[in-house]
JSON list of C-alpha atoms and ligand atoms in Angstrom, two decimals:
[
{"chain": "A", "resi": 9, "resn": "UNK", "atom": "CA", "xyz": [69.05, 51.49, -63.69]},
{"chain": "A", "resi": 10, "resn": "UNK", "atom": "CA", "xyz": [66.14, 52.96, -65.55]},
{"chain": "A", "resi": 11, "resn": "UNK", "atom": "CA", "xyz": [67.34, 54.07, -68.93]},
{"chain": "A", "resi": 12, "resn": "UNK", "atom": "CA", "xyz": [64.43, 56.39, -69.68]},
{"chain": "A", "resi": 13, "resn": "UNK", "atom": "CA", "xyz": [61.84, 58.15, -67.59]},
{"chain": "A", "resi": 14, "resn": "UNK", "atom": "CA", "xyz": [59.19, 55.82, -66.17]},
{"chain": "A", "resi": 15, "resn": "UNK", "atom": "CA", "xyz": [56.62, 57.76, -68.21]},
{"chain": "A", "resi": 16, "resn": "UNK", "atom": "CA", "xyz": [58.36, 56.87, -71.44]},
{"chain": "A", "resi": 17, "resn": "UNK", "atom": "CA", "xyz": [58.72, 53.25, -70.44]},
{"chain": "A", "resi": 18, "resn": "UNK", "atom": "CA", "xyz": [54.99, 53.11, -69.82]},
{"chain": "A", "resi": 19, "resn": "UNK", "atom": "CA", "xyz": [54.26, 54.71, -73.18]},
{"chain": "A", "resi": 20, "resn": "UNK", "atom": "CA", "xyz": [56.58, 52.27, -74.96]},
{"chain": "A", "resi": 21, "resn": "UNK", "atom": "CA", "xyz": [54.90, 49.38, -73.19]},
{"chain": "A", "resi": 22, "resn": "UNK", "atom": "CA", "xyz": [51.40, 50.46, -74.28]},
{"chain": "A", "resi": 23, "resn": "UNK", "atom": "CA", "xyz": [52.45, 51.10, -77.87]},
{"chain": "A", "resi": 24, "resn": "UNK", "atom": "CA", "xyz": [54.30, 47.79, -78.09]},
{"chain": "A", "resi": 25, "resn": "UNK", "atom": "CA", "xyz": [51.09, 46.01, -77.10]},
{"chain": "A", "resi": 26, "resn": "UNK", "atom": "CA", "xyz": [49.41, 47.20, -80.33]},
{"chain": "A", "resi": 27, "resn": "UNK", "atom": "CA", "xyz": [49.26, 44.73, -83.24]},
{"chain": "A", "resi": 28, "resn": "UNK", "atom": "CA", "xyz": [52.18, 44.89, -85.65]},
{"chain": "A", "resi": 29, "resn": "UNK", "atom": "CA", "xyz": [54.25, 47.17, -83.45]},
{"chain": "A", "resi": 30, "resn": "UNK", "atom": "CA", "xyz": [57.39, 45.65, -82.05]},
{"chain": "A", "resi": 31, "resn": "UNK", "atom": "CA", "xyz": [59.54, 47.06, -79.31]},
{"chain": "A", "resi": 32, "resn": "UNK", "atom": "CA", "xyz": [61.72, 49.07, -81.69]},
{"chain": "A", "resi": 33, "resn": "UNK", "atom": "CA", "xyz": [58.78, 50.75, -83.43]},
{"chain": "A", "resi": 34, "resn": "UNK", "atom": "CA", "xyz": [57.19, 51.43, -80.05]},
{"chain": "A", "resi": 35, "resn": "UNK", "atom": "CA", "xyz": [60.33, 53.23, -78.91]},
{"chain": "A", "resi": 36, "resn": "UNK", "atom": "CA", "xyz": [60.49, 55.25, -82.11]},
{"chain": "A", "resi": 37, "resn": "UNK", "atom": "CA", "xyz": [56.83, 56.25, -81.79]},
{"chain": "A", "resi": 38, "resn": "UNK", "atom": "CA", "xyz": [57.19, 57.10, -78.11]},
{"chain": "A", "resi": 39, "resn": "UNK", "atom": "CA", "xyz": [60.09, 59.46, -78.76]},
{"chain": "A", "resi": 40, "resn": "UNK", "atom": "CA", "xyz": [58.24, 60.98, -81.68]},
{"chain": "A", "resi": 41, "resn": "UNK", "atom": "CA", "xyz": [55.18, 61.62, -79.48]},
{"chain": "A", "resi": 42, "resn": "UNK", "atom": "CA", "xyz": [57.30, 63.24, -76.78]},
{"chain": "A", "resi": 43, "resn": "UNK", "atom": "CA", "xyz": [58.83, 65.57, -79.34]},
{"chain": "A", "resi": 44, "resn": "UNK", "atom": "CA", "xyz": [55.47, 66.62, -80.74]},
{"chain": "A", "resi": 45, "resn": "UNK", "atom": "CA", "xyz": [53.84, 69.90, -79.64]},
{"chain": "A", "resi": 46, "resn": "UNK", "atom": "CA", "xyz": [51.36, 69.59, -76.72]},
{"chain": "A", "resi": 47, "resn": "UNK", "atom": "CA", "xyz": [48.59, 70.68, -79.13]},
{"chain": "A", "resi": 48, "resn": "UNK", "atom": "CA", "xyz": [49.24, 67.86, -81.54]},
{"chain": "A", "resi": 49, "resn": "UNK", "atom": "CA", "xyz": [49.49, 65.29, -78.77]},
{"chain": "A", "resi": 50, "resn": "UNK", "atom": "CA", "xyz": [46.18, 66.47, -77.32]},
{"chain": "A", "resi": 51, "resn": "UNK", "atom": "CA", "xyz": [44.52, 66.27, -80.72]},
{"chain": "A", "resi": 52, "resn": "UNK", "atom": "CA", "xyz": [45.74, 62.71, -81.24]},
{"chain": "A", "resi": 53, "resn": "UNK", "atom": "CA", "xyz": [44.66, 61.64, -77.76]},
{"chain": "A", "resi": 54, "resn": "UNK", "atom": "CA", "xyz": [41.21, 63.18, -78.30]},
{"chain": "A", "resi": 55, "resn": "UNK", "atom": "CA", "xyz": [40.74, 61.55, -81.68]},
{"chain": "A", "resi": 56, "resn": "UNK", "atom": "CA", "xyz": [41.42, 58.15, -80.09]},
{"chain": "A", "resi": 57, "resn": "UNK", "atom": "CA", "xyz": [39.02, 58.75, -77.20]},
{"chain": "A", "resi": 58, "resn": "UNK", "atom": "CA", "xyz": [36.29, 60.12, -79.48]},
{"chain": "A", "resi": 59, "resn": "UNK", "atom": "CA", "xyz": [36.58, 57.30, -81.98]},
{"chain": "A", "resi": 60, "resn": "UNK", "atom": "CA", "xyz": [36.31, 54.76, -79.20]},
{"chain": "A", "resi": 61, "resn": "UNK", "atom": "CA", "xyz": [33.31, 56.54, -77.68]},
{"chain": "A", "resi": 62, "resn": "UNK", "atom": "CA", "xyz": [31.39, 56.95, -80.95]},
{"chain": "A", "resi": 63, "resn": "UNK", "atom": "CA", "xyz": [32.17, 53.97, -83.14]},
{"chain": "A", "resi": 64, "resn": "UNK", "atom": "CA", "xyz": [30.06, 50.88, -82.63]},
{"chain": "A", "resi": 65, "resn": "UNK", "atom": "CA", "xyz": [28.81, 47.79, -84.44]},
{"chain": "A", "resi": 66, "resn": "UNK", "atom": "CA", "xyz": [26.05, 48.13, -87.02]},
{"chain": "A", "resi": 67, "resn": "UNK", "atom": "CA", "xyz": [23.08, 46.32, -85.48]},
{"chain": "A", "resi": 68, "resn": "UNK", "atom": "CA", "xyz": [22.59, 44.27, -88.65]},
{"chain": "A", "resi": 69, "resn": "UNK", "atom": "CA", "xyz": [25.96, 43.48, -90.22]},
{"chain": "A", "resi": 70, "resn": "UNK", "atom": "CA", "xyz": [28.33, 44.28, -87.32]},
{"chain": "A", "resi": 71, "resn": "UNK", "atom": "CA", "xyz": [30.62, 46.48, -89.33]},
{"chain": "A", "resi": 72, "resn": "UNK", "atom": "CA", "xyz": [32.00, 49.54, -87.57]},
{"chain": "A", "resi": 73, "resn": "UNK", "atom": "CA", "xyz": [29.83, 52.64, -87.85]},
{"chain": "A", "resi": 74, "resn": "UNK", "atom": "CA", "xyz": [28.83, 55.71, -85.85]},
{"chain": "A", "resi": 75, "resn": "UNK", "atom": "CA", "xyz": [25.13, 55.11, -86.51]},
{"chain": "A", "resi": 76, "resn": "UNK", "atom": "CA", "xyz": [22.76, 52.43, -85.36]},
{"chain": "A", "resi": 77, "resn": "UNK", "atom": "CA", "xyz": [22.66, 50.99, -88.88]},
{"chain": "A", "resi": 78, "resn": "UNK", "atom": "CA", "xyz": [25.55, 51.38, -91.33]},
{"chain": "A", "resi": 79, "resn": "UNK", "atom": "CA", "xyz": [25.00, 53.13, -94.71]},
{"chain": "A", "resi": 80, "resn": "UNK", "atom": "CA", "xyz": [25.02, 49.80, -96.60]},
{"chain": "A", "resi": 81, "resn": "UNK", "atom": "CA", "xyz": [22.36, 48.16, -94.41]},
{"chain": "A", "resi": 82, "resn": "UNK", "atom": "CA", "xyz": [20.32, 51.37, -94.36]},
{"chain": "A", "resi": 83, "resn": "UNK", "atom": "CA", "xyz": [20.26, 51.49, -98.18]},
{"chain": "A", "resi": 84, "resn": "UNK", "atom": "CA", "xyz": [16.97, 50.04, -99.43]},
{"chain": "A", "resi": 85, "resn": "UNK", "atom": "CA", "xyz": [18.33, 49.65, -102.94]},
{"chain": "A", "resi": 86, "resn": "UNK", "atom": "CA", "xyz": [20.80, 47.01, -101.77]},
{"chain": "A", "resi": 87, "resn": "UNK", "atom": "CA", "xyz": [19.77, 43.36, -102.05]},
{"chain": "A", "resi": 88, "resn": "UNK", "atom": "CA", "xyz": [19.21, 42.37, -98.43]},
{"chain": "A", "resi": 89, "resn": "UNK", "atom": "CA", "xyz": [18.66, 38.74, -99.39]},
{"chain": "A", "resi": 90, "resn": "UNK", "atom": "CA", "xyz": [22.30, 38.36, -100.40]},
{"chain": "A", "resi": 91, "resn": "UNK", "atom": "CA", "xyz": [24.82, 38.42, -97.55]},
{"chain": "A", "resi": 92, "resn": "UNK", "atom": "CA", "xyz": [28.57, 38.43, -98.08]},
{"chain": "A", "resi": 93, "resn": "UNK", "atom": "CA", "xyz": [30.51, 37.18, -95.07]},
{"chain": "A", "resi": 94, "resn": "UNK", "atom": "CA", "xyz": [33.87, 38.92, -94.54]},
{"chain": "A", "resi": 95, "resn": "UNK", "atom": "CA", "xyz": [36.46, 38.72, -91.79]},
{"chain": "A", "resi": 96, "resn": "UNK", "atom": "CA", "xyz": [36.72, 42.41, -91.00]},
{"chain": "A", "resi": 97, "resn": "UNK", "atom": "CA", "xyz": [35.53, 45.91, -91.84]},
{"chain": "A", "resi": 98, "resn": "UNK", "atom": "CA", "xyz": [38.57, 46.47, -94.10]},
{"chain": "A", "resi": 99, "resn": "UNK", "atom": "CA", "xyz": [37.48, 43.58, -96.33]},
{"chain": "A", "resi": 100, "resn": "UNK", "atom": "CA", "xyz": [34.02, 45.13, -96.52]},
{"chain": "A", "resi": 101, "resn": "UNK", "atom": "CA", "xyz": [35.61, 48.42, -97.59]},
{"chain": "A", "resi": 102, "resn": "UNK", "atom": "CA", "xyz": [37.60, 46.61, -100.29]},
{"chain": "A", "resi": 103, "resn": "UNK", "atom": "CA", "xyz": [34.44, 45.14, -101.84]},
{"chain": "A", "resi": 104, "resn": "UNK", "atom": "CA", "xyz": [32.57, 48.43, -101.51]},
{"chain": "A", "resi": 105, "resn": "UNK", "atom": "CA", "xyz": [35.35, 50.12, -103.45]},
{"chain": "A", "resi": 106, "resn": "UNK", "atom": "CA", "xyz": [34.56, 47.97, -106.49]},
{"chain": "A", "resi": 107, "resn": "UNK", "atom": "CA", "xyz": [31.10, 49.59, -106.52]},
{"chain": "A", "resi": 108, "resn": "UNK", "atom": "CA", "xyz": [29.69, 46.46, -108.16]},
{"chain": "A", "resi": 109, "resn": "UNK", "atom": "CA", "xyz": [28.44, 44.39, -105.25]},
{"chain": "A", "resi": 110, "resn": "UNK", "atom": "CA", "xyz": [24.74, 45.00, -104.59]},
{"chain": "A", "resi": 111, "resn": "UNK", "atom": "CA", "xyz": [24.10, 42.78, -101.61]},
{"chain": "A", "resi": 112, "resn": "UNK", "atom": "CA", "xyz": [24.80, 43.42, -97.94]},
{"chain": "A", "resi": 113, "resn": "UNK", "atom": "CA", "xyz": [27.54, 42.11, -95.65]},
{"chain": "A", "resi": 114, "resn": "UNK", "atom": "CA", "xyz": [28.20, 40.32, -92.41]},
{"chain": "A", "resi": 115, "resn": "UNK", "atom": "CA", "xyz": [31.43, 41.13, -90.59]},
{"chain": "A", "resi": 116, "resn": "UNK", "atom": "CA", "xyz": [32.81, 38.29, -88.45]},
{"chain": "A", "resi": 117, "resn": "UNK", "atom": "CA", "xyz": [35.57, 40.31, -86.77]},
{"chain": "A", "resi": 118, "resn": "UNK", "atom": "CA", "xyz": [38.08, 37.50, -87.05]},
{"chain": "A", "resi": 119, "resn": "UNK", "atom": "CA", "xyz": [38.40, 33.93, -88.27]},
{"chain": "A", "resi": 120, "resn": "UNK", "atom": "CA", "xyz": [38.44, 30.57, -86.56]},
{"chain": "A", "resi": 121, "resn": "UNK", "atom": "CA", "xyz": [41.97, 29.60, -85.57]},
{"chain": "A", "resi": 122, "resn": "UNK", "atom": "CA", "xyz": [42.51, 26.59, -83.34]},
{"chain": "A", "resi": 123, "resn": "UNK", "atom": "CA", "xyz": [46.19, 27.53, -83.18]},
{"chain": "A", "resi": 124, "resn": "UNK", "atom": "CA", "xyz": [45.46, 30.96, -81.72]},
{"chain": "A", "resi": 125, "resn": "UNK", "atom": "CA", "xyz": [42.64, 29.59, -79.61]},
{"chain": "A", "resi": 126, "resn": "UNK", "atom": "CA", "xyz": [39.97, 31.49, -81.55]},
{"chain": "A", "resi": 127, "resn": "UNK", "atom": "CA", "xyz": [36.82, 29.39, -81.74]},
{"chain": "A", "resi": 128, "resn": "UNK", "atom": "CA", "xyz": [33.43, 29.86, -83.41]},
{"chain": "A", "resi": 129, "resn": "UNK", "atom": "CA", "xyz": [32.16, 31.59, -80.27]},
{"chain": "A", "resi": 130, "resn": "UNK", "atom": "CA", "xyz": [34.81, 34.31, -80.55]},
{"chain": "A", "resi": 131, "resn": "UNK", "atom": "CA", "xyz": [33.59, 35.70, -83.89]},
{"chain": "A", "resi": 132, "resn": "UNK", "atom": "CA", "xyz": [30.17, 37.06, -84.93]},
{"chain": "A", "resi": 133, "resn": "UNK", "atom": "CA", "xyz": [28.89, 33.69, -86.10]},
{"chain": "A", "resi": 134, "resn": "UNK", "atom": "CA", "xyz": [25.88, 33.33, -83.81]},
{"chain": "A", "resi": 135, "resn": "UNK", "atom": "CA", "xyz": [24.81, 36.75, -85.06]},
{"chain": "A", "resi": 136, "resn": "UNK", "atom": "CA", "xyz": [25.06, 35.54, -88.66]},
{"chain": "A", "resi": 137, "resn": "UNK", "atom": "CA", "xyz": [22.89, 32.52, -87.93]},
{"chain": "A", "resi": 138, "resn": "UNK", "atom": "CA", "xyz": [20.31, 34.79, -86.32]},
{"chain": "A", "resi": 139, "resn": "UNK", "atom": "CA", "xyz": [20.19, 36.92, -89.46]},
{"chain": "A", "resi": 140, "resn": "UNK", "atom": "CA", "xyz": [19.54, 33.81, -91.54]},
{"chain": "A", "resi": 141, "resn": "UNK", "atom": "CA", "xyz": [16.20, 33.34, -89.77]},
{"chain": "A", "resi": 142, "resn": "UNK", "atom": "CA", "xyz": [15.02, 36.18, -91.99]},
{"chain": "A", "resi": 143, "resn": "UNK", "atom": "CA", "xyz": [14.51, 36.21, -95.75]},
{"chain": "A", "resi": 144, "resn": "UNK", "atom": "CA", "xyz": [17.93, 35.29, -97.16]},
{"chain": "A", "resi": 145, "resn": "UNK", "atom": "CA", "xyz": [18.61, 33.63, -100.51]},
{"chain": "A", "resi": 146, "resn": "UNK", "atom": "CA", "xyz": [22.39, 33.45, -100.68]},
{"chain": "A", "resi": 147, "resn": "UNK", "atom": "CA", "xyz": [25.36, 33.63, -98.35]},
{"chain": "A", "resi": 148, "resn": "UNK", "atom": "CA", "xyz": [28.65, 34.40, -100.11]},
{"chain": "A", "resi": 149, "resn": "UNK", "atom": "CA", "xyz": [31.62, 33.39, -97.99]},
{"chain": "A", "resi": 150, "resn": "UNK", "atom": "CA", "xyz": [34.45, 35.82, -98.67]},
{"chain": "A", "resi": 151, "resn": "UNK", "atom": "CA", "xyz": [36.83, 34.99, -95.84]},
{"chain": "A", "resi": 152, "resn": "UNK", "atom": "CA", "xyz": [40.53, 35.08, -96.74]},
{"chain": "A", "resi": 153, "resn": "UNK", "atom": "CA", "xyz": [42.16, 32.11, -98.43]},
{"chain": "A", "resi": 154, "resn": "UNK", "atom": "CA", "xyz": [44.47, 31.64, -95.44]},
{"chain": "A", "resi": 155, "resn": "UNK", "atom": "CA", "xyz": [44.22, 28.47, -93.33]},
{"chain": "A", "resi": 156, "resn": "UNK", "atom": "CA", "xyz": [42.01, 30.35, -90.85]},
{"chain": "A", "resi": 157, "resn": "UNK", "atom": "CA", "xyz": [39.82, 31.78, -93.60]},
{"chain": "A", "resi": 158, "resn": "UNK", "atom": "CA", "xyz": [39.32, 28.36, -95.19]},
{"chain": "A", "resi": 159, "resn": "UNK", "atom": "CA", "xyz": [38.60, 26.72, -91.83]},
{"chain": "A", "resi": 160, "resn": "UNK", "atom": "CA", "xyz": [36.00, 29.40, -91.15]},
{"chain": "A", "resi": 161, "resn": "UNK", "atom": "CA", "xyz": [34.44, 29.03, -94.61]},
{"chain": "A", "resi": 162, "resn": "UNK", "atom": "CA", "xyz": [34.12, 25.27, -94.15]},
{"chain": "A", "resi": 163, "resn": "UNK", "atom": "CA", "xyz": [32.62, 25.67, -90.70]},
{"chain": "A", "resi": 164, "resn": "UNK", "atom": "CA", "xyz": [30.07, 28.25, -91.86]},
{"chain": "A", "resi": 165, "resn": "UNK", "atom": "CA", "xyz": [29.00, 26.26, -94.91]},
{"chain": "A", "resi": 166, "resn": "UNK", "atom": "CA", "xyz": [28.38, 23.19, -92.75]},
{"chain": "A", "resi": 167, "resn": "UNK", "atom": "CA", "xyz": [26.23, 25.29, -90.43]},
{"chain": "A", "resi": 168, "resn": "UNK", "atom": "CA", "xyz": [24.19, 26.85, -93.21]},
{"chain": "A", "resi": 169, "resn": "UNK", "atom": "CA", "xyz": [23.73, 23.86, -95.54]},
{"chain": "A", "resi": 170, "resn": "UNK", "atom": "CA", "xyz": [20.87, 22.29, -93.52]},
{"chain": "A", "resi": 171, "resn": "UNK", "atom": "CA", "xyz": [18.88, 25.55, -93.75]},
{"chain": "A", "resi": 172, "resn": "UNK", "atom": "CA", "xyz": [18.59, 25.17, -97.52]},
{"chain": "A", "resi": 173, "resn": "UNK", "atom": "CA", "xyz": [20.02, 28.65, -98.12]},
{"chain": "A", "resi": 174, "resn": "UNK", "atom": "CA", "xyz": [22.41, 28.82, -101.09]},
{"chain": "A", "resi": 175, "resn": "UNK", "atom": "CA", "xyz": [26.04, 28.97, -99.89]},
{"chain": "A", "resi": 176, "resn": "UNK", "atom": "CA", "xyz": [28.83, 30.08, -102.21]},
{"chain": "A", "resi": 177, "resn": "UNK", "atom": "CA", "xyz": [32.55, 30.74, -101.82]},
{"chain": "A", "resi": 178, "resn": "UNK", "atom": "CA", "xyz": [34.43, 33.44, -103.73]},
{"chain": "A", "resi": 179, "resn": "UNK", "atom": "CA", "xyz": [36.71, 32.00, -106.40]},
{"chain": "A", "resi": 180, "resn": "UNK", "atom": "CA", "xyz": [40.24, 31.11, -105.40]},
{"chain": "A", "resi": 181, "resn": "UNK", "atom": "CA", "xyz": [41.68, 33.78, -107.69]},
{"chain": "A", "resi": 182, "resn": "UNK", "atom": "CA", "xyz": [42.47, 35.50, -104.43]},
{"chain": "A", "resi": 183, "resn": "UNK", "atom": "CA", "xyz": [46.12, 34.73, -103.56]},
{"chain": "A", "resi": 184, "resn": "UNK", "atom": "CA", "xyz": [46.61, 32.29, -100.72]},
{"chain": "A", "resi": 185, "resn": "UNK", "atom": "CA", "xyz": [46.99, 34.05, -97.41]},
{"chain": "A", "resi": 186, "resn": "UNK", "atom": "CA", "xyz": [46.37, 37.38, -99.11]},
{"chain": "A", "resi": 187, "resn": "UNK", "atom": "CA", "xyz": [44.46, 39.93, -97.14]},
{"chain": "A", "resi": 188, "resn": "UNK", "atom": "CA", "xyz": [41.47, 41.02, -99.19]},
{"chain": "A", "resi": 189, "resn": "UNK", "atom": "CA", "xyz": [42.21, 44.68, -98.59]},
{"chain": "A", "resi": 190, "resn": "UNK", "atom": "CA", "xyz": [45.46, 44.50, -100.57]},
{"chain": "A", "resi": 191, "resn": "UNK", "atom": "CA", "xyz": [43.91, 42.89, -103.61]},
{"chain": "A", "resi": 192, "resn": "UNK", "atom": "CA", "xyz": [42.95, 45.07, -106.56]},
{"chain": "A", "resi": 193, "resn": "UNK", "atom": "CA", "xyz": [39.33, 45.65, -107.54]},
{"chain": "A", "resi": 194, "resn": "UNK", "atom": "CA", "xyz": [39.48, 43.62, -110.74]},
{"chain": "A", "resi": 195, "resn": "UNK", "atom": "CA", "xyz": [40.68, 40.55, -108.85]},
{"chain": "A", "resi": 196, "resn": "UNK", "atom": "CA", "xyz": [37.97, 41.01, -106.24]},
{"chain": "A", "resi": 197, "resn": "UNK", "atom": "CA", "xyz": [35.26, 41.27, -108.89]},
{"chain": "A", "resi": 198, "resn": "UNK", "atom": "CA", "xyz": [36.57, 38.19, -110.67]},
{"chain": "A", "resi": 199, "resn": "UNK", "atom": "CA", "xyz": [36.57, 36.30, -107.36]},
{"chain": "A", "resi": 200, "resn": "UNK", "atom": "CA", "xyz": [33.00, 37.39, -106.73]},
{"chain": "A", "resi": 201, "resn": "UNK", "atom": "CA", "xyz": [31.70, 36.57, -110.22]},
{"chain": "A", "resi": 202, "resn": "UNK", "atom": "CA", "xyz": [33.49, 33.22, -110.25]},
{"chain": "A", "resi": 203, "resn": "UNK", "atom": "CA", "xyz": [32.10, 32.15, -106.90]},
{"chain": "A", "resi": 204, "resn": "UNK", "atom": "CA", "xyz": [31.31, 28.49, -106.55]},
{"chain": "A", "resi": 205, "resn": "UNK", "atom": "CA", "xyz": [28.52, 26.55, -104.91]},
{"chain": "A", "resi": 206, "resn": "UNK", "atom": "CA", "xyz": [29.55, 24.91, -101.60]},
{"chain": "B", "resi": 323, "resn": "ZN", "atom": "ZN1", "xyz": [25.43, 47.25, -91.54]}
]
């Protein structure tokens, strides 16, 4: 016997497939959506479709933007010879919030994880190496201090070392396994200033 309408089951199924949303949350959200006014539901649906249609990767750093080049890369006052490598656009936002970092970024969109079957080819690593053909003086690796983040940092430093470009790693003041986005600005700045040569 089908407990709910097939439409609701489908909605629950789609919501449950989103990261961090279990079956219970998916049910709660589905019922909430059904109880919303048609206007509000349409607005939400449109916002999703429009965001998907308009947001793309910056052609230089691969962060998410609605322009060809993101505001950081487009800013000539930034130091384009210093590239900070982060796992995702949220980490970039965390460093931008400090207002103290003057270089540019490279967003990997993930980290290497043999356990989850995510290899070097699944993140924007080839794109980073292509950028290093240009005039770059330092690459700051600011991946998380989780197992995946450390694995990725090690892998990247081994790749870059032979090019002679300076490779540094943010200081380990960042709590182990801590997502950069949850760390306060002072800690981030300390991690950046205390970065060590790899
Ligand atoms: Zn950019």
